[in-house]
């Protein structure tokens, strides 16, 4: 199955940076006002999803799912569930973080939903790559050396960090004490992170 790219309506300024993550054969779902990014990204949607409260419903032959404005799922979450129902297992999420903190947090937790369904996801914005770390080790090269680890699920124990400025050995990061912010891969090394019990949000910054 092709990778699914879900495009939300949060602001994007560094289109050049985001476009570098796109592949020619991606399956593209645009959510409501995420459609405003299509031209700048240089792509066309394969599917459009939205209640169109923030963007005019497009007149197009592209498959469109029109949602009610009163609903439990956001347009982005509905798009994700639709993609999973169509067999997608790998996701790139863009246009998901921005001025609306409520939407930003809701979209970040989509990564947890994807992870807990045994699927893969990466979120990218103008400033960072965002993903999750669990029991399977994650390697971090020094192409983006600055990273942070945030407890977002309430439990994160048995944390190991190797080849980083601030290593950890069987540590715990509590949700009320986020000391995993602003670490750095040692030059020329490959950092390794794993969490034996729980999940951590991994944020890799493009710039220090």
Tab-separated table of N, CA, C and O in Angstrom, residues 75-186:
chain	number	residue	atom	x	y	z
A	75	UNK	N	-11.742	16.654	11.407
A	75	UNK	CA	-11.566	16.263	10.002
A	75	UNK	C	-10.309	15.417	9.836
A	75	UNK	O	-10.307	14.430	9.079
A	76	UNK	N	-9.243	15.783	10.538
A	76	UNK	CA	-7.982	15.050	10.408
A	76	UNK	C	-8.107	13.635	10.957
A	76	UNK	O	-7.585	12.681	10.355
A	77	UNK	N	-8.767	13.483	12.097
A	77	UNK	CA	-8.937	12.152	12.679
A	77	UNK	C	-9.822	11.286	11.783
A	77	UNK	O	-9.543	10.094	11.574
A	78	UNK	N	-10.872	11.883	11.229
A	78	UNK	CA	-11.713	11.121	10.308
A	78	UNK	C	-10.903	10.680	9.095
A	78	UNK	O	-11.040	9.535	8.632
A	79	UNK	N	-10.069	11.575	8.583
A	79	UNK	CA	-9.230	11.220	7.435
A	79	UNK	C	-8.302	10.067	7.782
A	79	UNK	O	-8.097	9.147	6.972
A	80	UNK	N	-7.730	10.106	8.984
A	80	UNK	CA	-6.848	9.026	9.419
A	80	UNK	C	-7.593	7.699	9.491
A	80	UNK	O	-7.114	6.672	8.969
A	81	UNK	N	-8.749	7.694	10.117
A	81	UNK	CA	-9.523	6.454	10.230
A	81	UNK	C	-9.939	5.938	8.854
A	81	UNK	O	-9.940	4.720	8.604
A	82	UNK	N	-10.280	6.855	7.961
A	82	UNK	CA	-10.644	6.451	6.602
A	82	UNK	C	-9.459	5.811	5.904
A	82	UNK	O	-9.602	4.784	5.212
A	83	UNK	N	-8.275	6.395	6.076
A	83	UNK	CA	-7.082	5.850	5.438
A	83	UNK	C	-6.757	4.459	5.980
A	83	UNK	O	-6.383	3.556	5.220
A	84	UNK	N	-6.896	4.285	7.293
A	84	UNK	CA	-6.640	2.973	7.885
A	84	UNK	C	-7.628	1.947	7.343
A	84	UNK	O	-7.252	0.815	7.030
A	85	UNK	N	-8.905	2.347	7.203
A	85	UNK	CA	-9.911	1.423	6.682
A	85	UNK	C	-9.631	1.020	5.238
A	85	UNK	O	-10.067	-0.038	4.780
A	86	UNK	N	-8.857	1.845	4.532
A	86	UNK	CA	-8.499	1.539	3.145
A	86	UNK	C	-7.171	0.797	3.044
A	86	UNK	O	-6.675	0.569	1.952
A	87	UNK	N	-6.602	0.438	4.182
A	87	UNK	CA	-5.411	-0.388	4.187
A	87	UNK	C	-4.097	0.338	4.323
A	87	UNK	O	-3.033	-0.284	4.230
A	88	UNK	N	-4.115	1.635	4.580
A	88	UNK	CA	-2.863	2.379	4.732
A	88	UNK	C	-2.196	2.009	6.058
A	88	UNK	O	-2.863	1.899	7.093
A	89	UNK	N	-0.881	1.839	6.014
A	89	UNK	CA	-0.134	1.448	7.215
A	89	UNK	C	1.009	2.397	7.550
A	89	UNK	O	1.618	2.282	8.605
A	90	UNK	N	1.301	3.321	6.667
A	90	UNK	CA	2.421	4.246	6.850
A	90	UNK	C	1.916	5.653	6.563
A	90	UNK	O	1.271	5.885	5.525
A	91	UNK	N	2.202	6.602	7.477
A	91	UNK	CA	1.605	7.929	7.385
A	91	UNK	C	2.646	9.034	7.524
A	91	UNK	O	3.579	8.934	8.313
A	92	UNK	N	2.455	10.082	6.735
A	92	UNK	CA	3.145	11.352	6.908
A	92	UNK	C	2.074	12.392	7.180
A	92	UNK	O	1.136	12.550	6.387
A	93	UNK	N	2.194	13.108	8.296
A	93	UNK	CA	1.211	14.112	8.694
A	93	UNK	C	1.838	15.491	8.590
A	93	UNK	O	2.867	15.763	9.220
A	94	UNK	N	1.225	16.374	7.804
A	94	UNK	CA	1.735	17.734	7.642
A	94	UNK	C	0.582	18.725	7.804
A	94	UNK	O	-0.585	18.372	7.677
A	95	UNK	N	0.928	19.995	8.088
A	95	UNK	CA	-0.112	20.996	8.326
A	95	UNK	C	-0.903	20.699	9.581
A	95	UNK	O	-2.102	20.958	9.657
A	96	UNK	N	-0.217	20.163	10.607
A	96	UNK	CA	-0.899	19.693	11.817
A	96	UNK	C	-0.611	20.520	13.060
A	96	UNK	O	-1.291	20.381	14.065
A	97	UNK	N	0.416	21.360	13.041
A	97	UNK	CA	0.778	22.130	14.229
A	97	UNK	C	0.786	23.617	13.891
A	97	UNK	O	1.223	24.002	12.804
A	98	UNK	N	0.293	24.426	14.816
A	98	UNK	CA	0.244	25.853	14.506
A	98	UNK	C	-0.325	26.672	15.632
A	98	UNK	O	-0.161	26.350	16.809
A	99	UNK	N	-1.048	27.721	15.279
A	99	UNK	CA	-1.527	28.692	16.270
A	99	UNK	C	-2.590	28.111	17.199
A	99	UNK	O	-2.703	28.533	18.347
A	100	UNK	N	-3.394	27.174	16.711
A	100	UNK	CA	-4.435	26.572	17.539
A	100	UNK	C	-3.836	25.451	18.378
A	100	UNK	O	-3.616	24.339	17.887
A	101	UNK	N	-3.550	25.726	19.644
A	101	UNK	CA	-2.942	24.718	20.506
A	101	UNK	C	-3.840	23.502	20.672
A	101	UNK	O	-3.356	22.367	20.742
A	102	UNK	N	-5.168	23.719	20.735
A	102	UNK	CA	-6.077	22.584	20.893
A	102	UNK	C	-5.982	21.635	19.709
A	102	UNK	O	-5.884	20.415	19.868
A	103	UNK	N	-5.986	22.194	18.500
A	103	UNK	CA	-5.846	21.349	17.317
A	103	UNK	C	-4.458	20.712	17.260
A	103	UNK	O	-4.316	19.543	16.876
A	104	UNK	N	-3.441	21.481	17.628
A	104	UNK	CA	-2.082	20.947	17.605
A	104	UNK	C	-1.960	19.730	18.512
A	104	UNK	O	-1.455	18.673	18.097
A	105	UNK	N	-2.440	19.847	19.754
A	105	UNK	CA	-2.350	18.723	20.684
A	105	UNK	C	-3.192	17.543	20.212
A	105	UNK	O	-2.762	16.388	20.291
A	106	UNK	N	-4.386	17.827	19.735
A	106	UNK	CA	-5.225	16.748	19.214
A	106	UNK	C	-4.556	16.017	18.071
A	106	UNK	O	-4.596	14.784	17.986
A	107	UNK	N	-3.908	16.764	17.183
A	107	UNK	CA	-3.234	16.140	16.046
A	107	UNK	C	-2.012	15.344	16.484
A	107	UNK	O	-1.732	14.268	15.939
A	108	UNK	N	-1.258	15.859	17.470
A	108	UNK	CA	-0.106	15.115	17.963
A	108	UNK	C	-0.537	13.765	18.537
A	108	UNK	O	0.134	12.746	18.336
A	109	UNK	N	-1.673	13.732	19.199
A	109	UNK	CA	-2.143	12.466	19.762
A	109	UNK	C	-2.626	11.493	18.685
A	109	UNK	O	-2.831	10.306	18.969
A	110	UNK	N	-2.785	11.961	17.465
A	110	UNK	CA	-3.020	11.033	16.363
A	110	UNK	C	-1.843	10.071	16.218
A	110	UNK	O	-2.026	8.921	15.805
A	111	UNK	N	-0.641	10.543	16.558
A	111	UNK	CA	0.525	9.664	16.496
A	111	UNK	C	0.370	8.481	17.448
A	111	UNK	O	0.779	7.362	17.133
A	112	UNK	N	-0.214	8.728	18.616
A	112	UNK	CA	-0.448	7.645	19.575
A	112	UNK	C	-1.473	6.665	19.017
A	112	UNK	O	-1.305	5.437	19.111
A	113	UNK	N	-2.534	7.184	18.430
A	113	UNK	CA	-3.567	6.329	17.826
A	113	UNK	C	-2.950	5.435	16.752
A	113	UNK	O	-3.220	4.233	16.690
A	114	UNK	N	-2.119	6.020	15.923
A	114	UNK	CA	-1.468	5.262	14.855
A	114	UNK	C	-0.548	4.197	15.442
A	114	UNK	O	-0.565	3.032	15.029
A	115	UNK	N	0.254	4.588	16.429
A	115	UNK	CA	1.190	3.657	17.064
A	115	UNK	C	0.447	2.481	17.696
A	115	UNK	O	0.845	1.319	17.542
A	116	UNK	N	-0.617	2.777	18.424
A	116	UNK	CA	-1.343	1.724	19.130
A	116	UNK	C	-2.106	0.811	18.188
A	116	UNK	O	-2.542	-0.269	18.591
A	117	UNK	N	-2.251	1.228	16.938
A	117	UNK	CA	-2.825	0.355	15.914
A	117	UNK	C	-1.741	-0.399	15.142
A	117	UNK	O	-2.034	-1.025	14.118
A	118	UNK	N	-0.501	-0.333	15.625
A	118	UNK	CA	0.592	-1.077	15.025
A	118	UNK	C	1.071	-0.514	13.706
A	118	UNK	O	1.677	-1.236	12.901
A	119	UNK	N	0.842	0.789	13.477
A	119	UNK	CA	1.189	1.421	12.211
A	119	UNK	C	2.315	2.425	12.429
A	119	UNK	O	2.734	2.679	13.557
A	120	UNK	N	2.800	3.006	11.338
A	120	UNK	CA	3.947	3.913	11.397
A	120	UNK	C	3.534	5.327	11.011
A	120	UNK	O	2.705	5.497	10.113
A	121	UNK	N	4.160	6.326	11.643
A	121	UNK	CA	3.817	7.713	11.317
A	121	UNK	C	4.967	8.647	11.629
A	121	UNK	O	5.746	8.435	12.556
A	122	UNK	N	5.029	9.702	10.841
A	122	UNK	CA	5.936	10.819	11.071
A	122	UNK	C	5.153	12.095	10.834
A	122	UNK	O	4.430	12.205	9.836
A	123	UNK	N	5.300	13.055	11.746
A	123	UNK	CA	4.696	14.373	11.577
A	123	UNK	C	5.825	15.365	11.325
A	123	UNK	O	6.860	15.323	12.003
A	124	UNK	N	5.627	16.245	10.356
A	124	UNK	CA	6.653	17.224	10.016
A	124	UNK	C	6.011	18.603	9.936
A	124	UNK	O	4.938	18.771	9.347
A	125	UNK	N	6.681	19.593	10.552
A	125	UNK	CA	6.246	20.971	10.396
A	125	UNK	C	7.433	21.839	9.991
A	125	UNK	O	8.492	21.317	9.629
A	126	UNK	N	7.291	23.136	10.044
A	126	UNK	CA	8.359	24.034	9.606
A	126	UNK	C	9.621	23.908	10.456
A	126	UNK	O	10.707	24.285	10.014
A	127	UNK	N	9.467	23.377	11.658
A	127	UNK	CA	10.564	23.425	12.624
A	127	UNK	C	11.119	22.073	13.033
A	127	UNK	O	12.237	21.998	13.560
A	128	UNK	N	10.373	20.991	12.825
A	128	UNK	CA	10.791	19.730	13.419
A	128	UNK	C	10.134	18.517	12.766
A	128	UNK	O	9.143	18.631	12.047
A	129	UNK	N	10.733	17.360	13.061
A	129	UNK	CA	10.125	16.060	12.836
A	129	UNK	C	9.590	15.561	14.174
A	129	UNK	O	10.240	15.697	15.205
A	130	UNK	N	8.406	14.960	14.170
A	130	UNK	CA	7.772	14.509	15.400
A	130	UNK	C	7.324	13.065	15.215
A	130	UNK	O	6.641	12.739	14.239
A	131	UNK	N	7.718	12.202	16.148
A	131	UNK	CA	7.334	10.798	16.078
A	131	UNK	C	7.264	10.242	17.494
A	131	UNK	O	7.333	10.990	18.476
A	132	UNK	N	7.123	8.926	17.625
A	132	UNK	CA	7.036	8.290	18.930
A	132	UNK	C	8.133	7.249	19.086
A	132	UNK	O	8.582	6.641	18.115
A	133	UNK	N	8.546	7.048	20.335
A	133	UNK	CA	9.496	5.990	20.674
A	133	UNK	C	8.846	5.081	21.702
A	133	UNK	O	8.302	5.554	22.709
A	134	UNK	N	8.918	3.779	21.431
A	134	UNK	CA	8.430	2.782	22.374
A	134	UNK	C	9.500	1.747	22.632
A	134	UNK	O	10.684	2.066	22.749
A	135	UNK	N	9.081	0.487	22.706
A	135	UNK	CA	10.016	-0.574	23.072
A	135	UNK	C	11.008	-0.905	21.958
A	135	UNK	O	12.089	-1.440	22.234
A	136	UNK	N	10.649	-0.611	20.714
A	136	UNK	CA	11.588	-0.846	19.614
A	136	UNK	C	12.586	0.302	19.559
A	136	UNK	O	12.182	1.469	19.513
A	137	UNK	N	13.885	0.016	19.576
A	137	UNK	CA	14.883	1.089	19.577
A	137	UNK	C	14.756	1.993	18.355
A	137	UNK	O	14.469	1.533	17.247
A	138	UNK	N	14.947	3.268	18.570
A	138	UNK	CA	14.958	4.254	17.499
A	138	UNK	C	16.354	4.848	17.422
A	138	UNK	O	16.929	5.254	18.444
A	139	UNK	N	16.900	4.898	16.219
A	139	UNK	CA	18.228	5.476	16.014
A	139	UNK	C	18.098	6.901	15.485
A	139	UNK	O	17.252	7.187	14.637
A	140	UNK	N	18.947	7.781	15.999
A	140	UNK	CA	18.914	9.193	15.635
A	140	UNK	C	20.303	9.580	15.154
A	140	UNK	O	21.266	9.560	15.924
A	141	UNK	N	20.409	9.921	13.864
A	141	UNK	CA	21.720	10.317	13.352
A	141	UNK	C	21.958	11.797	13.612
A	141	UNK	O	21.066	12.524	14.053
A	142	UNK	N	23.171	12.239	13.327
A	142	UNK	CA	23.510	13.629	13.651
A	142	UNK	C	23.189	14.610	12.528
A	142	UNK	O	23.633	15.747	12.562
A	143	UNK	N	22.389	14.167	11.528
A	143	UNK	CA	21.932	15.120	10.517
A	143	UNK	C	20.964	16.125	11.125
A	143	UNK	O	20.886	17.272	10.694
A	144	UNK	N	20.191	15.677	12.114
A	144	UNK	CA	19.352	16.554	12.945
A	144	UNK	C	19.713	16.234	14.392
A	144	UNK	O	19.045	15.441	15.054
A	145	UNK	N	20.781	16.821	14.910
A	145	UNK	CA	21.335	16.357	16.183
A	145	UNK	C	20.535	16.731	17.425
A	145	UNK	O	20.667	16.085	18.467
A	146	UNK	N	19.700	17.772	17.355
A	146	UNK	CA	18.999	18.248	18.544
A	146	UNK	C	17.638	17.567	18.670
A	146	UNK	O	16.825	17.603	17.740
A	147	UNK	N	17.404	16.952	19.818
A	147	UNK	CA	16.142	16.233	19.993
A	147	UNK	C	15.660	16.337	21.433
A	147	UNK	O	16.434	16.572	22.362
A	148	UNK	N	14.351	16.158	21.583
A	148	UNK	CA	13.733	16.149	22.908
A	148	UNK	C	12.823	14.933	23.018
A	148	UNK	O	12.284	14.443	22.015
A	149	UNK	N	12.661	14.469	24.247
A	149	UNK	CA	11.789	13.331	24.540
A	149	UNK	C	10.770	13.771	25.584
A	149	UNK	O	11.140	14.209	26.680
A	150	UNK	N	9.485	13.675	25.232
A	150	UNK	CA	8.408	14.173	26.081
A	150	UNK	C	7.460	13.027	26.428
A	150	UNK	O	7.011	12.292	25.540
A	151	UNK	N	7.146	12.898	27.704
A	151	UNK	CA	6.161	11.906	28.142
A	151	UNK	C	4.765	12.476	27.884
A	151	UNK	O	4.375	13.471	28.491
A	152	UNK	N	4.017	11.827	26.995
A	152	UNK	CA	2.667	12.329	26.690
A	152	UNK	C	1.579	11.312	27.001
A	152	UNK	O	0.396	11.591	26.786
A	153	UNK	N	1.956	10.125	27.502
A	153	UNK	CA	0.936	9.107	27.773
A	153	UNK	C	0.834	8.769	29.250
A	153	UNK	O	0.097	7.867	29.622
A	154	UNK	N	1.564	9.485	30.120
A	154	UNK	CA	1.437	9.291	31.558
A	154	UNK	C	2.399	8.293	32.154
A	154	UNK	O	2.576	8.235	33.360
A	155	UNK	N	3.042	7.477	31.297
A	155	UNK	CA	3.971	6.472	31.801
A	155	UNK	C	5.123	6.322	30.832
A	155	UNK	O	4.912	6.129	29.644
A	156	UNK	N	6.340	6.418	31.330
A	156	UNK	CA	7.530	6.204	30.504
A	156	UNK	C	8.672	5.774	31.420
A	156	UNK	O	9.317	6.610	32.064
A	157	UNK	N	8.880	4.462	31.488
A	157	UNK	CA	9.899	3.894	32.365
A	157	UNK	C	10.836	3.009	31.553
A	157	UNK	O	10.504	2.573	30.459
A	158	UNK	N	11.974	2.727	32.146
A	158	UNK	CA	12.960	1.908	31.443
A	158	UNK	C	13.464	2.607	30.204
A	158	UNK	O	13.521	2.025	29.126
A	159	UNK	N	13.841	3.874	30.370
A	159	UNK	CA	14.293	4.693	29.240
A	159	UNK	C	15.813	4.583	29.122
A	159	UNK	O	16.539	4.769	30.103
A	160	UNK	N	16.259	4.294	27.912
A	160	UNK	CA	17.685	4.194	27.636
A	160	UNK	C	18.039	5.141	26.492
A	160	UNK	O	17.374	5.120	25.448
A	161	UNK	N	19.040	5.965	26.696
A	161	UNK	CA	19.561	6.855	25.650
A	161	UNK	C	21.068	6.643	25.570
A	161	UNK	O	21.768	6.791	26.573
A	162	UNK	N	21.550	6.302	24.382
A	162	UNK	CA	22.979	6.087	24.166
A	162	UNK	C	23.504	7.076	23.130
A	162	UNK	O	22.764	7.527	22.258
A	163	UNK	N	24.787	7.395	23.232
A	163	UNK	CA	25.478	8.252	22.263
A	163	UNK	C	24.845	9.634	22.141
A	163	UNK	O	24.743	10.197	21.051
A	164	UNK	N	24.423	10.183	23.271
A	164	UNK	CA	23.863	11.534	23.318
A	164	UNK	C	24.536	12.316	24.433
A	164	UNK	O	25.146	11.746	25.346
A	165	UNK	N	24.433	13.613	24.357
A	165	UNK	CA	25.056	14.486	25.363
A	165	UNK	C	24.556	14.160	26.762
A	165	UNK	O	25.308	14.209	27.743
A	166	UNK	N	23.259	13.818	26.862
A	166	UNK	CA	22.665	13.460	28.152
A	166	UNK	C	22.112	12.032	28.056
A	166	UNK	O	20.954	11.831	27.697
A	167	UNK	N	22.947	11.037	28.363
A	167	UNK	CA	22.493	9.642	28.278
A	167	UNK	C	21.590	9.286	29.460
A	167	UNK	O	21.615	9.955	30.502
A	168	UNK	N	20.809	8.240	29.291
A	168	UNK	CA	19.984	7.711	30.373
A	168	UNK	C	20.120	6.195	30.406
A	168	UNK	O	20.266	5.554	29.357
A	169	UNK	N	20.026	5.629	31.611
A	169	UNK	CA	20.143	4.188	31.799
A	169	UNK	C	19.031	3.738	32.739
A	169	UNK	O	19.070	4.010	33.939
A	170	UNK	N	18.029	3.099	32.168
A	170	UNK	CA	16.888	2.591	32.932
A	170	UNK	C	16.226	3.707	33.744
A	170	UNK	O	15.929	3.563	34.932
A	171	UNK	N	15.962	4.826	33.088
A	171	UNK	CA	15.414	6.008	33.755
A	171	UNK	C	13.898	6.092	33.563
A	171	UNK	O	13.287	5.326	32.813
A	172	UNK	N	13.310	7.039	34.238
A	172	UNK	CA	11.885	7.352	34.112
A	172	UNK	C	11.730	8.840	33.856
A	172	UNK	O	12.410	9.660	34.475
A	173	UNK	N	10.855	9.194	32.939
A	173	UNK	CA	10.459	10.585	32.741
A	173	UNK	C	8.984	10.689	33.116
A	173	UNK	O	8.140	10.060	32.475
A	174	UNK	N	8.701	11.443	34.149
A	174	UNK	CA	7.322	11.613	34.591
A	174	UNK	C	6.637	12.700	33.768
A	174	UNK	O	7.283	13.640	33.301
A	175	UNK	N	5.322	12.581	33.624
A	175	UNK	CA	4.576	13.568	32.863
A	175	UNK	C	4.599	14.939	33.521
A	175	UNK	O	4.411	15.962	32.860
A	176	UNK	N	4.853	14.977	34.863
A	176	UNK	CA	4.872	16.262	35.566
A	176	UNK	C	6.284	16.818	35.723
A	176	UNK	O	6.474	17.853	36.371
A	177	UNK	N	7.284	16.122	35.141
A	177	UNK	CA	8.658	16.628	35.204
A	177	UNK	C	9.365	16.228	33.913
A	177	UNK	O	9.942	15.158	33.811
A	178	UNK	N	9.308	17.107	32.942
A	178	UNK	CA	9.777	16.808	31.591
A	178	UNK	C	11.243	17.232	31.437
A	178	UNK	O	11.544	18.256	30.839
A	179	UNK	N	12.143	16.420	31.985
A	179	UNK	CA	13.556	16.776	31.922
A	179	UNK	C	14.249	16.241	30.661
A	179	UNK	O	15.463	16.401	30.517
A	180	UNK	N	13.483	15.651	29.745
A	180	UNK	CA	14.074	15.109	28.521
A	180	UNK	C	14.145	16.103	27.378
A	180	UNK	O	14.334	15.723	26.220
A	181	UNK	N	13.986	17.386	27.685
A	181	UNK	CA	13.976	18.436	26.662
A	181	UNK	C	15.406	18.839	26.305
A	181	UNK	O	16.253	19.008	27.179
A	182	UNK	N	15.666	18.971	25.008
A	182	UNK	CA	16.902	19.550	24.478
A	182	UNK	C	18.137	18.698	24.763
A	182	UNK	O	19.013	19.060	25.533
A	183	UNK	N	18.186	17.554	24.097
A	183	UNK	CA	19.356	16.681	24.103
A	183	UNK	C	20.068	16.832	22.771
A	183	UNK	O	19.594	17.555	21.877
A	184	UNK	N	21.184	16.143	22.597
A	184	UNK	CA	21.968	16.304	21.373
A	184	UNK	C	22.736	15.029	21.064
A	184	UNK	O	23.381	14.455	21.956
A	185	UNK	N	22.670	14.597	19.824
A	185	UNK	CA	23.450	13.446	19.374
A	185	UNK	C	24.934	13.819	19.398
A	185	UNK	O	25.307	14.917	18.960
A	186	UNK	N	25.763	12.924	19.912
A	186	UNK	CA	27.196	13.186	19.904
A	186	UNK	C	27.704	13.230	18.464
A	186	UNK	O	27.277	12.421	17.630
